[in-house]
Short mmCIF file of C-alpha atoms and ligand atoms in Angstrom, two decimals:
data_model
loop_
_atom_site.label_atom_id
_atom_site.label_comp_id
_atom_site.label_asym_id
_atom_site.label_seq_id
_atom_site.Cartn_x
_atom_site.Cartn_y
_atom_site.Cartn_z
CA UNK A 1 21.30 96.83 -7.64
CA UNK A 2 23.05 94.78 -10.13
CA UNK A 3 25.90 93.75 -7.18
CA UNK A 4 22.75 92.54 -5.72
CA UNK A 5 21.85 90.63 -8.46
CA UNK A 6 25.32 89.48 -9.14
CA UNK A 7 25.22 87.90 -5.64
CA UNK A 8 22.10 86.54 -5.51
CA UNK A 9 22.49 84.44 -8.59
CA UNK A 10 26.11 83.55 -7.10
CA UNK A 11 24.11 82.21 -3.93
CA UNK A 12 21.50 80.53 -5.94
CA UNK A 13 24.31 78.62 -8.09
CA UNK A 14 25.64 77.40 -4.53
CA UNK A 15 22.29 76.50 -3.34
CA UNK A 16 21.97 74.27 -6.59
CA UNK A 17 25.48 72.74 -6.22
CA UNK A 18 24.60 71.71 -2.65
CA UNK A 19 21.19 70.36 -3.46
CA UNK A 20 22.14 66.15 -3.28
CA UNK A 21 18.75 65.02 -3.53
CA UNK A 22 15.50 66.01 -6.32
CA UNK A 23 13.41 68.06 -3.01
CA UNK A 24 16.38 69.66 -1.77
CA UNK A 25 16.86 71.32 -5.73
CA UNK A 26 13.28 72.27 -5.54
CA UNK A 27 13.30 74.05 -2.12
CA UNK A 28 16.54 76.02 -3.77
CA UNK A 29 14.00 76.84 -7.01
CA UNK A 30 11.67 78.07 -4.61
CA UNK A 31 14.30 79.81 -3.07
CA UNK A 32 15.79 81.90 -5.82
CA UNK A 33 12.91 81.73 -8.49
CA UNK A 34 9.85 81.16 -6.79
CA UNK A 35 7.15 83.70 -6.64
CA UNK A 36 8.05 85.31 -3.81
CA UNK A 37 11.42 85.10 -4.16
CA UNK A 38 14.07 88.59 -4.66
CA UNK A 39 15.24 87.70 -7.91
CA UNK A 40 11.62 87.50 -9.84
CA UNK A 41 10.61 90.26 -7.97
CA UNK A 42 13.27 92.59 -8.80
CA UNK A 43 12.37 91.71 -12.18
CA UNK A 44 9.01 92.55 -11.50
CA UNK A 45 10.10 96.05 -10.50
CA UNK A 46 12.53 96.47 -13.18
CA UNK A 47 9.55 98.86 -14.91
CA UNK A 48 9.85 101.13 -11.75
CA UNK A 49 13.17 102.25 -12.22
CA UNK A 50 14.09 105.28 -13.91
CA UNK A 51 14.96 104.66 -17.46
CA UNK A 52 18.49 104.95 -17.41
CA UNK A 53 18.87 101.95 -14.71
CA UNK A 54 16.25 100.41 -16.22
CA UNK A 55 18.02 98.90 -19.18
CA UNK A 56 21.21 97.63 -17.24
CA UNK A 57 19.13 96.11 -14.42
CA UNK A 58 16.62 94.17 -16.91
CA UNK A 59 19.70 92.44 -18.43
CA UNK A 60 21.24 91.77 -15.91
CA UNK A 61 18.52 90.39 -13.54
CA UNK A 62 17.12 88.20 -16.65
CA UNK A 63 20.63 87.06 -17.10
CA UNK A 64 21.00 85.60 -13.90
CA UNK A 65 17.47 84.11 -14.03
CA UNK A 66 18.17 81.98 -17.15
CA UNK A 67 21.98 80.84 -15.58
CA UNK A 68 20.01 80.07 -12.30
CA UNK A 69 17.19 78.10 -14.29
CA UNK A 70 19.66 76.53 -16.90
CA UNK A 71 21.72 75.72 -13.33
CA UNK A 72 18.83 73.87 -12.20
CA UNK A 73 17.82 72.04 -15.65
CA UNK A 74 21.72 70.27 -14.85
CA UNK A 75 21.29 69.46 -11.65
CA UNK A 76 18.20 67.81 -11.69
CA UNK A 77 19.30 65.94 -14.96
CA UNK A 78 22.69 64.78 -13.05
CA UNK A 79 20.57 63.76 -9.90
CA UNK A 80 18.01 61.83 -11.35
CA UNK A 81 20.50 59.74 -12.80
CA UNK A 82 22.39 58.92 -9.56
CA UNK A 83 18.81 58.52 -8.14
CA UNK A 84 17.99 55.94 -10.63
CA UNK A 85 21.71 54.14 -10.24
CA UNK A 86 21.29 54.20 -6.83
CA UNK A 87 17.55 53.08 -6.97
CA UNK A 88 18.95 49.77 -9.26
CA UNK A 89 21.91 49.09 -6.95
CA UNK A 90 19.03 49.28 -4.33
CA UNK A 91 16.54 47.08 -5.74
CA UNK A 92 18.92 44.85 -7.15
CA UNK A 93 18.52 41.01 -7.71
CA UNK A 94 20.78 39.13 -7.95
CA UNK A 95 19.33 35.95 -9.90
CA UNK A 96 22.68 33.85 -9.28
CA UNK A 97 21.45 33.75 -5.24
CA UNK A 98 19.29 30.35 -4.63
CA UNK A 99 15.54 30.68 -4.42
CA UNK A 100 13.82 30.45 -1.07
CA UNK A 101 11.98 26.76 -1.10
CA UNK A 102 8.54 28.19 -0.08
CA UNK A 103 7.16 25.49 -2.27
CA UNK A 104 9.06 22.28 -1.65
CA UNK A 105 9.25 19.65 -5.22
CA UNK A 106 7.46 16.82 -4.72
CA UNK A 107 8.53 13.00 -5.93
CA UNK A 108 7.38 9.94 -6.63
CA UNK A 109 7.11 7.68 -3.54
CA UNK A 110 9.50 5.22 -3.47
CA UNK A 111 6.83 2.15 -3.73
CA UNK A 112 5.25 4.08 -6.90
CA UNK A 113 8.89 4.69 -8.56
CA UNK A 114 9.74 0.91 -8.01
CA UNK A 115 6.50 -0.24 -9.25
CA UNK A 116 6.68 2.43 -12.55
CA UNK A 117 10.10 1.07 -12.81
CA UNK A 118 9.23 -2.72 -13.30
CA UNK A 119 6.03 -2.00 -15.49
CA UNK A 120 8.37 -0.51 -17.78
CA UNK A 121 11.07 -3.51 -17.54
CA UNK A 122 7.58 -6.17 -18.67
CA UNK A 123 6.43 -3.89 -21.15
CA UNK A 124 10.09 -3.88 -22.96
CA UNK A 125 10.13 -7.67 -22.74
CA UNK A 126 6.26 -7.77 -24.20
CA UNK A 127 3.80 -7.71 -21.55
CA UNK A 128 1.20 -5.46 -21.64
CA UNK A 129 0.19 -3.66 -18.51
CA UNK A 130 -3.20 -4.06 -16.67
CA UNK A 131 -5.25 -2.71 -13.84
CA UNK A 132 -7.59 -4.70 -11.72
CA UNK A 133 -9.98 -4.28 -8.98
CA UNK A 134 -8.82 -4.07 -5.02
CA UNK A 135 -12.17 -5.20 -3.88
CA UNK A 136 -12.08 -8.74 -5.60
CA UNK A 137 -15.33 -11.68 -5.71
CA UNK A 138 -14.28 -15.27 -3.64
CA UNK A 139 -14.74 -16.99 -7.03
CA UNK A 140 -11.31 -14.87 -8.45
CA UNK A 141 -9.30 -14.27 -5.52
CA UNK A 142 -9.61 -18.06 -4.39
CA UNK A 143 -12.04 -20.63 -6.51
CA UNK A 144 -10.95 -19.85 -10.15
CA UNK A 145 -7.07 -19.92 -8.48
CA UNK A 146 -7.69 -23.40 -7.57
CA UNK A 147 -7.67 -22.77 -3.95
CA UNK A 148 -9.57 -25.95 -2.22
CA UNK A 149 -12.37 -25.03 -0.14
CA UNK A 150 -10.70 -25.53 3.12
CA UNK A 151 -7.77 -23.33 1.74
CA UNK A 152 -6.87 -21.39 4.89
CA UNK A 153 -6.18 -18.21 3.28
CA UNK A 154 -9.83 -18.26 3.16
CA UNK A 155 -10.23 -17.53 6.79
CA UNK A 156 -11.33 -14.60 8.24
CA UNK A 157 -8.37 -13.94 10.57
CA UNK A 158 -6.40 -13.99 7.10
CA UNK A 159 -8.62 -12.30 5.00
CA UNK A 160 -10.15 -9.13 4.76
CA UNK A 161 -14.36 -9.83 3.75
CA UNK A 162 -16.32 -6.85 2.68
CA UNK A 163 -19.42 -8.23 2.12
CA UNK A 164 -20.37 -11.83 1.25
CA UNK A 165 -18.39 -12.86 -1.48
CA UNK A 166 -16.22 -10.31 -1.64
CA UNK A 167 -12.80 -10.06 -0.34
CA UNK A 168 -9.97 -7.10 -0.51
CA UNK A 169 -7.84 -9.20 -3.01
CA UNK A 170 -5.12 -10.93 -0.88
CA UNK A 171 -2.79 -11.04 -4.34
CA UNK A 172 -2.61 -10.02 -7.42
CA UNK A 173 -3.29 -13.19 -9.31
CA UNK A 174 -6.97 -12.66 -9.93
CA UNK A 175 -5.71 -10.53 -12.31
CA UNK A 176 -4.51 -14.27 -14.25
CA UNK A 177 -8.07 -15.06 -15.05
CA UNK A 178 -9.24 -11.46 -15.72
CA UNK A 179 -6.12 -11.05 -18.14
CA UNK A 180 -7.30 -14.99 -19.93
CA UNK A 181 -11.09 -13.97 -19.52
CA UNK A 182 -10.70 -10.48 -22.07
CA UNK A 183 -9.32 -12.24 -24.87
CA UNK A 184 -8.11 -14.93 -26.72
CA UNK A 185 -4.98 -16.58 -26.33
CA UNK A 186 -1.48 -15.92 -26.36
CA UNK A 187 -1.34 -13.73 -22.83
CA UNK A 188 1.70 -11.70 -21.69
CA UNK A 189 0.33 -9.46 -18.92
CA UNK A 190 1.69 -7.82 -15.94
CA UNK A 191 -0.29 -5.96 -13.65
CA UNK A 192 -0.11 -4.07 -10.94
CA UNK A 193 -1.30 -2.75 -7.20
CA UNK A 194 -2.18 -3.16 -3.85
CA UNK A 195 -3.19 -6.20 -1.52
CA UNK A 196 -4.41 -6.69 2.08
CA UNK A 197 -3.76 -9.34 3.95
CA UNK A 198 -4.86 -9.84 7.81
CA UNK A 199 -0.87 -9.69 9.10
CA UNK A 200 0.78 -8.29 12.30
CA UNK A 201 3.00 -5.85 10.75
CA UNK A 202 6.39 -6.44 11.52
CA UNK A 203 10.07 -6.54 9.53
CA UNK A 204 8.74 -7.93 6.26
CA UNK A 205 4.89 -7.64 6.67
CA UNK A 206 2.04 -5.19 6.48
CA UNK A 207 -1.01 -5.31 5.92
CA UNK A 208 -1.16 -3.25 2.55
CA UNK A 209 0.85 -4.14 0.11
CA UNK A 210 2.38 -3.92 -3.69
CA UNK A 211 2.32 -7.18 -5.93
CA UNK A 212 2.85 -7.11 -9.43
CA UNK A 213 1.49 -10.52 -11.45
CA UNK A 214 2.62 -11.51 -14.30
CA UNK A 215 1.04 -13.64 -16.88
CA UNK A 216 2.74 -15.37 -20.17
CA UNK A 217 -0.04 -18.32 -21.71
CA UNK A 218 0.76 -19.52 -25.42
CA UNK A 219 1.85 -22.76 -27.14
CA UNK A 220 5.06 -24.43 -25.81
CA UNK A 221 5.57 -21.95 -23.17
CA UNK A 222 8.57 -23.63 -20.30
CA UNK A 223 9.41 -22.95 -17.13
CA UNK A 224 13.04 -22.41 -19.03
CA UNK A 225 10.86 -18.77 -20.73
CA UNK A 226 10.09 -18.04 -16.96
CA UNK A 227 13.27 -18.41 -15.87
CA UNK A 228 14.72 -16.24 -18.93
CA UNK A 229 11.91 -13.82 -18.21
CA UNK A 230 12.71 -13.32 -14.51
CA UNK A 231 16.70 -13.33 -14.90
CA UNK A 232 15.81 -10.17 -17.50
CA UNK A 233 13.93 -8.69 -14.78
CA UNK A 234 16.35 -9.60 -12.10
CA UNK A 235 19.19 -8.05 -14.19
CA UNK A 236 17.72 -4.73 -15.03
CA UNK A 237 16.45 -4.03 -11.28
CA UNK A 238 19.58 -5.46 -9.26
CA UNK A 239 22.18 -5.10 -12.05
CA UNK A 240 23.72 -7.18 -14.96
CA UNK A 241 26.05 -9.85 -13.63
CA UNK A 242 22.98 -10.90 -10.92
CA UNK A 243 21.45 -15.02 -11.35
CA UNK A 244 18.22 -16.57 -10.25
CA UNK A 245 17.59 -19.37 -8.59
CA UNK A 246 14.21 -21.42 -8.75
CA UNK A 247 13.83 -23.60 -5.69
CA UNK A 248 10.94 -25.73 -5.45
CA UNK A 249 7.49 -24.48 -3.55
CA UNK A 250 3.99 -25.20 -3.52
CA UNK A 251 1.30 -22.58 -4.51
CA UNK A 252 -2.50 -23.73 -5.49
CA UNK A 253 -2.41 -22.52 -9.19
CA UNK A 254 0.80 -23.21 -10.41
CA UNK A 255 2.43 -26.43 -11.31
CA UNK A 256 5.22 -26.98 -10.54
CA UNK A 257 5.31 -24.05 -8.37
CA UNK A 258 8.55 -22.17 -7.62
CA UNK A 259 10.22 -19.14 -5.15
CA UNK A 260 12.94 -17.20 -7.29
CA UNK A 261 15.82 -16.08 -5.46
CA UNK A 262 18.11 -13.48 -7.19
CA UNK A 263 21.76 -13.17 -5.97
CA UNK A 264 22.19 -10.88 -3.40
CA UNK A 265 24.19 -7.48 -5.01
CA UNK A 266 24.93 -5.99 -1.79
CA UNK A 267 27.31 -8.98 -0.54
CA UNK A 268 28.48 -9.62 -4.36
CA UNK A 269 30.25 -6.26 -4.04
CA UNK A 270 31.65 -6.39 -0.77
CA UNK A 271 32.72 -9.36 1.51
CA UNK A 272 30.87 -7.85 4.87
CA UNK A 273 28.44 -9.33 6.56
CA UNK A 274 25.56 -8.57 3.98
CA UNK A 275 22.82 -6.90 5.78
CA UNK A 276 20.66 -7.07 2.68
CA UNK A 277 20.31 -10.98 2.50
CA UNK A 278 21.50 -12.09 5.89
CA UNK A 279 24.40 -13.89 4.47
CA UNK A 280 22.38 -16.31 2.25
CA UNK A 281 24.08 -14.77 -0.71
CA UNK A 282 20.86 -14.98 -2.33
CA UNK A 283 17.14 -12.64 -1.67
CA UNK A 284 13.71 -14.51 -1.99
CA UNK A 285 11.79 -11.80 -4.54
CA UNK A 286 9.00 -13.91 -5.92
CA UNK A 287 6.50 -16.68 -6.16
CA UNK A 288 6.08 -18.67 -9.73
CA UNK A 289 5.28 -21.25 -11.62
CA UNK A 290 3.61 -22.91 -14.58
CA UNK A 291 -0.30 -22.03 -14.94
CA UNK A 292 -2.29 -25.04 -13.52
CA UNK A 293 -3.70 -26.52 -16.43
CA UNK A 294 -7.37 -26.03 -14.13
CA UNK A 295 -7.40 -22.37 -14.62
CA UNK A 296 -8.14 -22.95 -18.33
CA UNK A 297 -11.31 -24.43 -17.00
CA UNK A 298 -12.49 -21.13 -15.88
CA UNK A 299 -11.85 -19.59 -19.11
CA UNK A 300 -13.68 -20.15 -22.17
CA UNK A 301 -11.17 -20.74 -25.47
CA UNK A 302 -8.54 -21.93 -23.63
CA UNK A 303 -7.70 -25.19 -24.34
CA UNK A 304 -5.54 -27.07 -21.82
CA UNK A 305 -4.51 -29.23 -24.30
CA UNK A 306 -3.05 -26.61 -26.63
CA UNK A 307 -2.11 -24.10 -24.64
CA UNK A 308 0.60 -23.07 -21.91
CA UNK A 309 1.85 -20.87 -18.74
CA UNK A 310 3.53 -19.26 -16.60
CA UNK A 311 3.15 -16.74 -14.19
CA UNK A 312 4.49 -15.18 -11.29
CA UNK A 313 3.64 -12.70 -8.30
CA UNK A 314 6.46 -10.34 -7.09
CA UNK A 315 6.68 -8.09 -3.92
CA UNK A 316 7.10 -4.45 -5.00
CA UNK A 317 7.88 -3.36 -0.62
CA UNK A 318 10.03 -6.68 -0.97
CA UNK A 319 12.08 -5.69 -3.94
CA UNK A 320 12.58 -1.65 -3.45
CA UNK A 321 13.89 -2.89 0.22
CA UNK A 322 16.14 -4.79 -1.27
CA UNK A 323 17.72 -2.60 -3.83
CA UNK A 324 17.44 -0.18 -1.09
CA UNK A 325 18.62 -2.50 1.67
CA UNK A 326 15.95 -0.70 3.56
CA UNK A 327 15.85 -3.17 7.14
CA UNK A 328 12.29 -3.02 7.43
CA UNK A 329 8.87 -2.39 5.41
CA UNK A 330 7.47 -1.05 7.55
CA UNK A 331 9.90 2.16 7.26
CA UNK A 332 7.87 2.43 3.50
CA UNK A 333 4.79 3.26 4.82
CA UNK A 334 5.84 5.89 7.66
CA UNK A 335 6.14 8.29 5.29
CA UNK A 336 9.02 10.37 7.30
CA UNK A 337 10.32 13.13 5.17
CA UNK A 338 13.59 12.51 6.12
CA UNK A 339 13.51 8.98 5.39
CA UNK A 340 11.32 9.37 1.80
CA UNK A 341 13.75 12.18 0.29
CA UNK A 342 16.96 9.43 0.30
CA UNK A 343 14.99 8.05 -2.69
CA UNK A 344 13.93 9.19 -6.67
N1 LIG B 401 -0.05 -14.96 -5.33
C1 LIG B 401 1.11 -15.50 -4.66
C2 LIG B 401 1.24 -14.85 -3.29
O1 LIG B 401 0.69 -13.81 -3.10
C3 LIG B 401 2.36 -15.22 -5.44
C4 LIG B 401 2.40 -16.03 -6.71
C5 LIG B 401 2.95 -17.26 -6.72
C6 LIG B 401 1.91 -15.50 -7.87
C7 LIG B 401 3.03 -18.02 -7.86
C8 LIG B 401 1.96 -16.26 -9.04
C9 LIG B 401 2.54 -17.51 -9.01
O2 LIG B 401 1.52 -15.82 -10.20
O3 LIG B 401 2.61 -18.24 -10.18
O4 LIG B 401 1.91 -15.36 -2.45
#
């Protein structure tokens, strides 16, 4: 009997040693300690025997149930722990992989970067920035502006109408007498946002688009602080060796009136044929001048006789294709994702 026992607890110590996994251990516990396994049974029966054998048989049967349970406690202790390692290396991440973009990041569209851009550039030289309405009155988008009657911007096939009197603003130069009308005197306002005009779209033309006005009234204001003004701008947006050029124009509520040309940086830095200003060596960005003196008639407090102006009306599409040397508008508005992501 105690051979017996001698070899079952020698099989149940090479059941445990073969047991790789946590169920194979516990069919082996079943196997050599369960309840109806030999071992617990002999023990069981140990009370059976006649005394002599009983003594011998007890020991030893009790001997090999502790080395096959203490057997056991190891094991399991040894594979849980190569469970668990292998469970990490399983379930591993490894952080240094890149993300999958589920959740593409967003930017600023191109327009509203540009436009954010040159809000800031005013407000460091001391304008202060303003909203205004798209849906404008006749009286601001044209009359106040000095625009004669017969003005035909007026027309229909130019100009979107609402309702009677009431125009999507054409430009941003409404905003001039808004700016004059909520305060008093000295102005420096820019201001920002969209514009309709009745255009076929084509290179350098759509029918929405960006302006950003600026306004500067005071005593003893030149067209020499415009020009210093705009150079500032020009130099900040297109880089710090750029010039401007006024050249003489005509516009209803400025005089004199003047387009502002800003040397072209594309050609400046190579000698190619410049694809950004056609050669010209030079890029038409805005419309300016100094304030008619007749807009102070619209606004009470301002005294023509005192007072002073400039003000100018810039192309936000206009500029950003420039700096962009983008060919065409038009490519603004498409919104194509593979076109919008070159930019911000
Ligand atoms: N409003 C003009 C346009 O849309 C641009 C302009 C010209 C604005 C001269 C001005 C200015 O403020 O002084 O064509």
């Amino acid at each position: 009997m105690i051979d017996r026992i001698t070899e079952l607890q020698a099989e149940g110590e090479a059941a445990i040693a073969a047991a790789t996994a946590t169920p194979a251990l516990e069919e082996a516990r079943i196997a050599y300690l369960g309840r109806k396994a030999e071992l617990p049974n002999l023990l069981r029966g140990v009370a059976q025997l006649p005394p002599e054998e009983r003594g011998a048989v007890g020991r030893a049967a009790n001997e090999a149930r502790k080395a096959l349970e203490a057997a056991i406690e190891a094991r399991q202790s040894q594979l849980a722990s190569s469970e668990l390692e292998a469970k990490l290396v399983e379930d591993a991440v490894d952080v240094t992989l890149p993300g999958s973009p589920a959740w593409p990041v967003g930017r600023l569209h191109v327009i509203t970067a540009m436009r954010r851009e040159i809000e800031d550039i005013f407000l460091g030289l001391g304008f202060r920035v303003a909203e205004g309405p798209e849906i404008e009155t006749v009286y601001y988008n044209f009359d106040a502006l000095n625009h004669s009657p017969q003005h035909p911007s007026r027309l229909k096939s130019d100009t979107f109408y609402t309702t009677e009197g009431a125009v999507l603003r054409t430009h941003t130069s409404p905003m001039q007498i808004r700016a004059m009308r909520a305060g008093p005197p000295p102005v420096y306002m820019a201001s920002a946002g969209r514009c309709y005009r009745r255009d076929t779209p084509d290179a350098t033309h759509t029918a929405m688009f960006t302006q950003i006005e600026g306004l500067a009234v005071d005593r003893g204001l030149s067209l020499a602080h415009l020009k210093g003004t705009l150079l500032g701008f020009a130099r900040e947006v297109f880089g710090s060796d750029r010039e401007v050029r006024l050249r003489p124009h005509f516009f209803p509520f400025t005089e004199p009136s003047v387009e502002v040309d800003v040397s072209c940086f594309n050609c400046a830095r190579d000698g190619s044929p410049c694809r950004v200003c056609r050669a010209e060596g030079w890029v038409e960005i805005l419309g300016a001048g100094m304030v008619d003196p007749n807009l102070f008639d619209h606004v009470e407090g301002y005294d023509k006789e005192e007072l002073t102006g400039y003000a100018w009306g810039m192309g936000v599409e206009r500029i950003a294709a420039a700096r962009h040397a983008v060919p065409d508008i038009r490519m603004l508005w498409e919104n194509d994702l593979r076109f919008m992501e070159q930019f911000g």
